[in-house]
Amino acid sequence: MPRSQPTFDLVIAANRLPVDRVVDEHGDTSWRTSPGGLVTAMESVMRGRDGAWVGWAGEAGEAPASFDQEGMYLRPVPLSEDEVAHYYEGFSNDTLWPIYHDVIVPATFHRFWFAAYEAVNRRFAEAVCEVAARGATVWVHDYQLQLVPAMVRELRPDVRIGWFNHIPFPAVELFAQLPWRRAILEGLLGADYLGFQRVADAQNFVRACRQLLSLPTKGDTVSVSRAGDARRVRASAVPISIDFRGLQELARRPETVARAKEIRESLGNPQTLLLGVDRLDYTKGIGHRLKAYGELLAEDRVSPPQEMFVQVATPSRERVDAYRELRIEIEGEVGRMNGEHSRIGAPAVQYLHHSYPREEMAALYLAADVLVVTPLRDGMNLVAKEYVTCRYDEGGALVLSEFTGAFHELHQAFVCNPHDIEGVKQTIMRAIETPGREKRRLMRAMRRRVADHDVQRWASRFLDNLKHAPERGSM
Ligand code: ADP
Ligand code: F6P
C-alpha cells in the first residue's frame, strides 16, 4: 500500500532544493549543496523546524522521490529539458533577472518562455498544496515563483501565504517593460504578506500595483478586491542575513585557522591578500573590479607578491548567452592582467572557477585582508556578511558597493560606486592603507550588526509579519 502523503505546518517553495542531484558517468547518484545565497540562508532556517521544502533537484528529467534530510522533508519538482531552457534559463534568468537588476544586460522576451514559467509555477503550487497541512504557513521564495502565491490561494484558501524576494524589485519604469507585468503583480498579490530586501524594493512594488493595476495603496499596503475576496496585502523590507553563530563557530575551529594560514603561506605570505567571491554573474561587477585592480597594478600602487588578489568565481547559469560571454570576458581580462603584471611564482590575479565547501570559504575569508564586493546591483550580498562574520579576530577590511542591500546595513565598510573606476581604486587603496586599529573598530561595529540581525531573526521577522498580516475580509 502506498505510504500516505505526510503534510507539514511549514512549507517553503524555492526554485532549487538545498541540494542538487549529481549523477556521475557510472550512473551513481550523489547530492551536492546548491549554489547561491537563498540556499545558504534558508538551509539554516529550516534545519530542525520539521517543515517541507518544495524545489527542483537541479537536473532535467524525472524528479527523484521525496526524502528526509536534516529534519526537512524535501519534495522535488520535475523540470523537462525544455522547461529548464524556457522557464529557468529563459524567463527567470534572461527576462526577469536582467529587468530586476537594472537591465545591466538587455532582457529577452518570448511568449513561449512565459508559458513555460506559468506551467512550472502551477506545478510548484500543486506540489505545495500536496504537502501543506490544513492552515499551514506557506513561504514562497524569489523571482522564479511569482505566480505561485495566487495559484496556491486559489487551490487552498485555508493556508497563509508569504513571499520573499531575494533580489531587487525594479522601479516601475523598468518593470513596466514586461509584457506579463499584470500577471506577475496579480500572482504576487495572492500572498498575505510580501517581504523585500530594501524599503525601496517594497515601495517599487506598491507603486507598480498603483500605477499598473490602478489599485488603491496606503503606506506599505495594497488593497485587493476581487469576486468576494477583499484584502489588504502588506509589502515591507526584511533584509536577509546569515547564520552568524554557526559560521563564526566554523571560522574559529583550529582546522579553519590552520587552513587560512596555509592559504597565505601558499601565496607567499603577502602583505595584503585581496579577495573577491561571487557567482560568475554580470551583476557582481567583477569586470569593474578587475579593471580598477589592473590600473593599480599598471601604476605600481600594488604589485605581486606584496599584494595578491584571489578571485573565486562560482560557475553559474552557463548555458545563458550573457553568462557565457561574461566568462569569456573575465577570463580574457585575467589572462591579460597576468600576462602583463605577474612575476614568476606570483600571479597578479589567482582566478578560481570552482565551488568550494563551506570550510574552505571560511578559511579564505579568514585569510583575506581585504574583501572586494563591487556589484552593480545585488539584492543583499551575503558574501559581505559572511566575511564580517568569519572575522572573529576583528581583522580585515570590507570594500562594498553602494548598490548592494548589504550597504544599507554595513555602514562601516569602505564604500564605492563600482561604475567610478577611479573611486574604486581609491577605495581599495584606503582599505589597504588604513591603520589596523581603525580597521578593527570598523570591523567590530559591522560584526555587531550582523550578530544582532542574523538569519534566525530575519526568519522570525518575516514569519511574524506574515502571521500578523491583515486578515481576509479586513477591508
Ligand atoms: P547570490 O545569491 O547572488 O549568489 P550572495 O552573495 O547573496 O549572492 O550569496 C552567495 C552564496 O554562495 C554565499 O553563501 C557564498 O558563500 C556562496 N558562494 C559563493 N561562491 C562560492 C564558491 N565558489 N563556493 C562555494 N560557495 C560559494
Ligand atoms: O537570489 C539569488 C539567486 O537567484 C537564488 O534564487 C539562487 O538560489 C541563486 O541566486 C543562484 O542562482 P541559480 O539558482 O540560478 O544557480
CSV table of N, CA and C and ligand atoms in Angstrom, one decimal, residues 14-17 20 34-40 53 56 88-89 92-93 97 101 141-144 164-168 197 240 279 281 284 315-317 323 378-380, ligand 2:
chain,number,residue,atom,x,y,z
A,14,ALA,N,11.0,27.0,-3.2
A,14,ALA,CA,12.1,27.8,-3.8
A,14,ALA,C,12.5,27.1,-5.1
A,15,ASN,N,13.0,27.8,-6.1
A,15,ASN,CA,13.3,27.1,-7.4
A,15,ASN,C,14.2,25.9,-7.1
A,16,ARG,N,15.2,26.1,-6.3
A,16,ARG,CA,16.1,25.0,-6.0
A,16,ARG,C,15.9,24.3,-4.7
A,17,LEU,N,16.0,23.0,-4.6
A,17,LEU,CA,16.1,22.4,-3.3
A,17,LEU,C,17.5,22.8,-2.7
A,20,ASP,N,21.5,19.7,-4.9
A,20,ASP,CA,21.4,19.3,-6.3
A,20,ASP,C,21.7,17.8,-6.5
A,34,SER,N,23.4,23.2,-3.2
A,34,SER,CA,23.1,24.0,-4.4
A,34,SER,C,23.7,25.4,-4.2
A,35,PRO,N,24.0,26.1,-5.4
A,35,PRO,CA,24.6,27.4,-5.3
A,35,PRO,C,23.7,28.5,-4.8
A,36,GLY,N,24.3,29.6,-4.3
A,36,GLY,CA,23.5,30.8,-4.1
A,36,GLY,C,23.1,31.1,-2.7
A,37,GLY,N,22.8,32.4,-2.5
A,37,GLY,CA,22.5,32.9,-1.1
A,37,GLY,C,21.2,32.4,-0.5
A,38,LEU,N,20.3,32.1,-1.4
A,38,LEU,CA,19.0,31.7,-0.9
A,38,LEU,C,19.1,30.4,-0.1
A,39,VAL,N,19.9,29.5,-0.7
A,39,VAL,CA,20.1,28.2,0.0
A,39,VAL,C,20.9,28.3,1.2
A,40,THR,N,22.0,29.1,1.2
A,40,THR,CA,22.8,29.4,2.4
A,40,THR,C,21.9,29.8,3.5
A,53,TRP,N,10.3,21.3,2.1
A,53,TRP,CA,10.9,22.2,1.1
A,53,TRP,C,10.6,21.7,-0.3
A,56,TRP,N,13.3,22.3,-7.1
A,56,TRP,CA,13.9,21.5,-8.3
A,56,TRP,C,15.2,20.9,-7.8
A,88,TYR,N,13.6,28.3,-16.6
A,88,TYR,CA,14.7,28.6,-15.7
A,88,TYR,C,15.8,29.5,-16.4
A,89,GLU,N,16.3,29.0,-17.5
A,89,GLU,CA,17.4,29.8,-18.2
A,89,GLU,C,16.7,31.0,-19.0
A,92,SER,N,13.2,33.1,-16.3
A,92,SER,CA,13.7,33.5,-15.0
A,92,SER,C,15.0,34.3,-15.1
A,93,ASN,N,15.9,33.7,-15.9
A,93,ASN,CA,17.3,34.3,-15.9
A,93,ASN,C,17.7,35.1,-17.1
A,97,TRP,N,15.6,38.3,-14.6
A,97,TRP,CA,16.9,38.7,-13.9
A,97,TRP,C,17.4,40.0,-14.4
A,101,HIS,N,17.5,43.6,-12.3
A,101,HIS,CA,18.8,44.2,-12.0
A,101,HIS,C,19.2,45.3,-12.9
A,141,HIS,N,9.6,31.6,-2.3
A,141,HIS,CA,10.8,32.4,-2.5
A,141,HIS,C,11.1,32.8,-3.9
A,142,ASP,N,11.4,34.1,-4.0
A,142,ASP,CA,12.2,34.6,-5.2
A,142,ASP,C,11.4,34.7,-6.5
A,143,TYR,N,12.1,35.3,-7.4
A,143,TYR,CA,11.5,35.8,-8.7
A,143,TYR,C,11.1,34.6,-9.6
A,144,GLN,N,11.6,33.4,-9.4
A,144,GLN,CA,11.3,32.3,-10.2
A,144,GLN,C,9.8,31.8,-10.0
A,164,PHE,N,9.0,36.0,-0.3
A,164,PHE,CA,10.2,36.9,-0.1
A,164,PHE,C,11.0,36.9,-1.4
A,165,ASN,N,11.4,38.2,-1.7
A,165,ASN,CA,12.2,38.4,-2.9
A,165,ASN,C,13.7,38.5,-2.5
A,166,HIS,N,14.5,37.6,-3.0
A,166,HIS,CA,15.9,37.7,-2.6
A,166,HIS,C,16.7,38.7,-3.5
A,167,ILE,N,16.1,39.1,-4.5
A,167,ILE,CA,16.8,40.0,-5.4
A,167,ILE,C,16.1,41.4,-5.4
A,168,PRO,N,16.6,42.4,-6.1
A,168,PRO,CA,15.9,43.7,-6.0
A,168,PRO,C,14.5,43.6,-6.7
A,197,GLN,N,14.1,43.0,0.2
A,197,GLN,CA,15.4,43.2,0.8
A,197,GLN,C,15.5,44.7,1.4
A,240,ILE,N,17.6,40.1,4.5
A,240,ILE,CA,18.1,38.7,4.8
A,240,ILE,C,19.5,38.7,5.5
A,279,ARG,N,29.2,34.4,-7.5
A,279,ARG,CA,28.8,33.6,-8.6
A,279,ARG,C,29.3,34.4,-9.9
A,281,ASP,N,28.5,36.2,-12.4
A,281,ASP,CA,27.3,36.8,-12.8
A,281,ASP,C,27.6,38.3,-13.1
A,284,LYS,N,27.6,41.2,-10.6
A,284,LYS,CA,28.5,41.3,-9.5
A,284,LYS,C,29.7,42.3,-9.7
A,315,PRO,N,30.9,28.8,-10.9
A,315,PRO,CA,30.1,28.7,-12.2
A,315,PRO,C,28.6,28.9,-12.0
A,316,SER,N,28.0,29.6,-12.9
A,316,SER,CA,26.6,29.9,-12.8
A,316,SER,C,25.9,30.0,-14.1
A,317,ARG,N,24.7,29.4,-14.3
A,317,ARG,CA,23.9,29.6,-15.5
A,317,ARG,C,24.6,29.6,-16.8
A,323,TYR,N,25.9,34.9,-19.7
A,323,TYR,CA,26.8,34.3,-18.8
A,323,TYR,C,28.0,33.7,-19.5
A,378,ASP,N,22.7,44.3,-6.4
A,378,ASP,CA,22.6,43.0,-5.7
A,378,ASP,C,21.6,43.1,-4.6
A,379,GLY,N,20.6,42.2,-4.5
A,379,GLY,CA,19.6,42.2,-3.5
A,379,GLY,C,20.1,42.4,-2.1
A,380,MET,N,21.1,41.6,-1.7
A,380,MET,CA,21.7,41.7,-0.4
A,380,MET,C,23.3,41.7,-0.5
B,2,F6P,O1,18.5,35.1,-5.1
B,2,F6P,C1,19.6,34.9,-5.9
B,2,F6P,C2,19.5,33.6,-6.6
B,2,F6P,O2,19.0,33.7,-7.9
B,2,F6P,C3,18.8,32.5,-6.0
B,2,F6P,O3,17.5,32.4,-6.4
B,2,F6P,C4,19.5,31.3,-6.4
B,2,F6P,O4,19.5,30.3,-5.4
B,2,F6P,C5,20.9,31.8,-6.6
B,2,F6P,O5,20.8,33.1,-6.9
B,2,F6P,C6,21.7,31.0,-7.5
B,2,F6P,O6,21.2,31.0,-8.8
B,2,F6P,P1,20.8,29.7,-9.6
B,2,F6P,O7,19.8,29.0,-8.7
B,2,F6P,O8,20.2,30.2,-10.9
B,2,F6P,O9,22.0,28.9,-9.8
